[in-house]
Amino acid sequence: MNYKQALKNPIFKIISQSAKELQLDAYVIGGFVRDYILQRGSHKDIDIVAIGSGIELAKQVARNLPNKPKVQIFKTYGTAMLRFEDIEIEFVGARKESYNEDSRNPVVENGTLEDDQNRRDFTINALALDLGDDQFGELLDPFNGIQDLEDAVIRTPLNPDITYSDDPLRMLRAIRFATQLNFTIEPNSLKSITDNKQRIEIITKERIVVELNKIMESTKPSIGFLLLEETGLLEYILPELTALKGIDEIEGQKHKDNFYHTLEVVDNISKNTDNLWLRWAALLHDIGKAPTKKFHKKIGWTFHGHEFQGSKMVYHLFKRLKMPLNDKMKFVQKMVLMSSRPIVLAEDMVTDSAVRRLVFDAGDYVDDLMTLCEADITTKNPKKFKKYHNNFKIVRDKIIEVEERDHIRNFQPPISGEIIMKTFNLKPSKEIGILKESIKEAILEGDIPNEYEAAYQLMLKEGKRLGLKAST
Ligand code: CTP
């Protein structure tokens, strides 16, 4: 098969020419070829394998490019990278032994193309296109990766135990590709992942999170989480989630399986947002339920305070996985902490004051919170499903209405502490806080509008009640 049309970008001719000048063979390999055949849109990373030194080839390509780009060399890995327009091109010499990035063994170059393909992760990632003059665009596919692409199968080129032990991250990559591409993992591979799951412990958290995020960014993340659970990897990576598994029954009272519920919520939200952190919030919104679960004879199962507990767990989870402990983490915490708030609204009558309080507490994230809560509706009772969605629609409309009228989002009190101090001739004291709080409360309750004059009058009234004297 010839895939010349995949190599239309002029860079490939330049690489071809450079390889010829160095008298070595070069091939495009990996994701670029796979995604071209799958028609997954243009792949922005190109991997080139040279039968010889990848670093020398990169340097030669840079010399042949009009703008002479900088070549970044990664000595430990024996690779080199340069940028051409918006594309990153990575060069590597064909290896005889492990591809393993984290290997403590030295990288063994001087392999043939087939040696190199053998050491790659999956048959669908071992497809190579020849960059030689005469065979330009010829496909080299020793493991029938094309067939696996057609059959939608993830398979390792070698015995999976060998491929996964070369780099245990590949266990996660298998699951990630299965999720992104909606492929199945071939049974021997799946068994090998299950057998070798513990080896994931030697992989850095950063690499694990890259794969987790790719699963999270897929159309249907539950595919990945179900596989992680089935293989036992989830217990090593996110034990907070496996702790949600199962249904307890006491005296005929059951609660739902919060693990499968969570996966439904993640799939639901993924239809409505590409915001990775909001998806994370969906994944973690119920993690506080495992440690707070209790059974009471009269009322059955409760999870009191699970939102607060969950938001604290978010911090520990992010820290353990070396995820950013920045505003993204705080956002996830806030979503988890507030995740039940709109639900209470959806069950009851939606009052203006409840909506004002919601907007006040959620601030700029109120829309994200609504998106999360809508995704959280997984009831199989069509009547309830409709009722909750309708109520959320009312809440959303009310948010807009209240917002236009009362400007609660990013609330700035209409009466400052300074005005209070001046009016009552006060030094900094707790009375100022009390007065500010009662003005805020009155606004949120809807007793007064969010305006200066009304707030001023209330301040005078409340001040009097506290025994304060207005100075004028
Ligand atoms: N590879 C491998 N083992 C790994 C990582 C990568 O064998 N643990 C090989 C595969 O041949 C892969 C190529 O290196 O196709 C490039 O890796 P990478 O850029 O991580 O993945 P892509 O396949 O390009 O896919 P994506 O960009 O979707 O991550």
Short mmCIF file of N, CA, C and O in Angstrom, two decimals, residues 420 424 426 429-439 458-470:
data_model
loop_
_atom_site.label_atom_id
_atom_site.label_comp_id
_atom_site.label_asym_id
_atom_site.label_seq_id
_atom_site.Cartn_x
_atom_site.Cartn_y
_atom_site.Cartn_z
N ILE A 420 -19.89 53.09 57.26
CA ILE A 420 -20.46 52.71 58.56
C ILE A 420 -19.69 53.40 59.69
O ILE A 420 -20.27 53.98 60.61
N PHE A 424 -21.43 56.30 62.22
CA PHE A 424 -21.64 56.09 63.66
C PHE A 424 -20.43 56.50 64.50
O PHE A 424 -20.38 56.22 65.70
N LEU A 426 -17.37 55.33 64.51
CA LEU A 426 -16.85 54.10 65.11
C LEU A 426 -15.39 53.87 64.76
O LEU A 426 -14.93 54.29 63.69
N SER A 429 -14.44 47.78 64.66
CA SER A 429 -15.07 47.03 65.75
C SER A 429 -16.01 45.98 65.18
O SER A 429 -16.31 46.00 63.98
N LYS A 430 -16.48 45.10 66.04
CA LYS A 430 -17.30 44.00 65.51
C LYS A 430 -18.66 44.48 65.02
O LYS A 430 -19.29 43.85 64.18
N GLU A 431 -19.12 45.66 65.49
CA GLU A 431 -20.40 46.19 65.03
C GLU A 431 -20.40 46.40 63.50
O GLU A 431 -21.42 46.22 62.84
N ILE A 432 -19.27 46.78 62.98
CA ILE A 432 -19.18 47.03 61.52
C ILE A 432 -19.50 45.73 60.77
O ILE A 432 -20.30 45.73 59.83
N GLY A 433 -18.91 44.65 61.25
CA GLY A 433 -19.17 43.35 60.63
C GLY A 433 -20.63 42.97 60.74
O GLY A 433 -21.23 42.47 59.77
N ILE A 434 -21.21 43.21 61.90
CA ILE A 434 -22.62 42.86 62.11
C ILE A 434 -23.51 43.64 61.13
O ILE A 434 -24.40 43.08 60.48
N LEU A 435 -23.23 44.92 61.00
CA LEU A 435 -24.06 45.75 60.11
C LEU A 435 -23.90 45.32 58.64
O LEU A 435 -24.87 45.22 57.90
N LYS A 436 -22.65 45.06 58.26
CA LYS A 436 -22.41 44.63 56.86
C LYS A 436 -23.16 43.33 56.58
O LYS A 436 -23.77 43.17 55.53
N GLU A 437 -23.10 42.42 57.54
CA GLU A 437 -23.75 41.13 57.37
C GLU A 437 -25.27 41.30 57.25
O GLU A 437 -25.91 40.66 56.40
N SER A 438 -25.85 42.18 58.09
CA SER A 438 -27.31 42.30 57.98
C SER A 438 -27.73 42.95 56.66
O SER A 438 -28.78 42.63 56.11
N ILE A 439 -26.91 43.84 56.14
CA ILE A 439 -27.24 44.44 54.82
C ILE A 439 -27.17 43.36 53.74
O ILE A 439 -28.08 43.21 52.92
N LEU A 458 -31.32 50.91 55.96
CA LEU A 458 -31.28 49.70 56.80
C LEU A 458 -30.15 49.80 57.82
O LEU A 458 -30.30 49.43 58.99
N MET A 459 -29.03 50.36 57.37
CA MET A 459 -27.87 50.52 58.27
C MET A 459 -28.26 51.41 59.46
O MET A 459 -27.94 51.10 60.61
N LEU A 460 -28.99 52.50 59.19
CA LEU A 460 -29.40 53.41 60.26
C LEU A 460 -30.29 52.67 61.25
O LEU A 460 -30.12 52.75 62.47
N LYS A 461 -31.25 51.92 60.69
CA LYS A 461 -32.21 51.20 61.52
C LYS A 461 -31.50 50.15 62.40
O LYS A 461 -31.71 50.09 63.61
N GLU A 462 -30.64 49.38 61.75
CA GLU A 462 -29.94 48.30 62.48
C GLU A 462 -28.96 48.88 63.49
O GLU A 462 -28.78 48.35 64.59
N GLY A 463 -28.33 50.00 63.12
CA GLY A 463 -27.39 50.68 64.02
C GLY A 463 -28.11 51.10 65.29
O GLY A 463 -27.61 50.90 66.41
N LYS A 464 -29.29 51.63 65.10
CA LYS A 464 -30.08 52.09 66.25
C LYS A 464 -30.37 50.91 67.18
O LYS A 464 -30.23 51.00 68.39
N ARG A 465 -30.72 49.78 66.53
CA ARG A 465 -31.04 48.58 67.30
C ARG A 465 -29.83 48.13 68.14
O ARG A 465 -29.98 47.55 69.21
N LEU A 466 -28.65 48.39 67.60
CA LEU A 466 -27.43 48.00 68.33
C LEU A 466 -27.03 49.06 69.36
O LEU A 466 -25.99 48.96 70.00
N GLY A 467 -27.81 50.11 69.42
CA GLY A 467 -27.53 51.18 70.38
C GLY A 467 -26.48 52.17 69.88
O GLY A 467 -25.83 52.88 70.66
N LEU A 468 -26.28 52.23 68.57
CA LEU A 468 -25.30 53.16 68.03
C LEU A 468 -26.00 54.48 67.70
O LEU A 468 -27.17 54.51 67.36
N LYS A 469 -25.22 55.54 67.75
CA LYS A 469 -25.78 56.86 67.43
C LYS A 469 -25.16 57.35 66.13
O LYS A 469 -23.95 57.38 66.01
N ALA A 470 -26.06 57.77 65.22
CA ALA A 470 -25.55 58.35 63.98
C ALA A 470 -24.99 59.73 64.28
O ALA A 470 -25.57 60.47 65.06
#
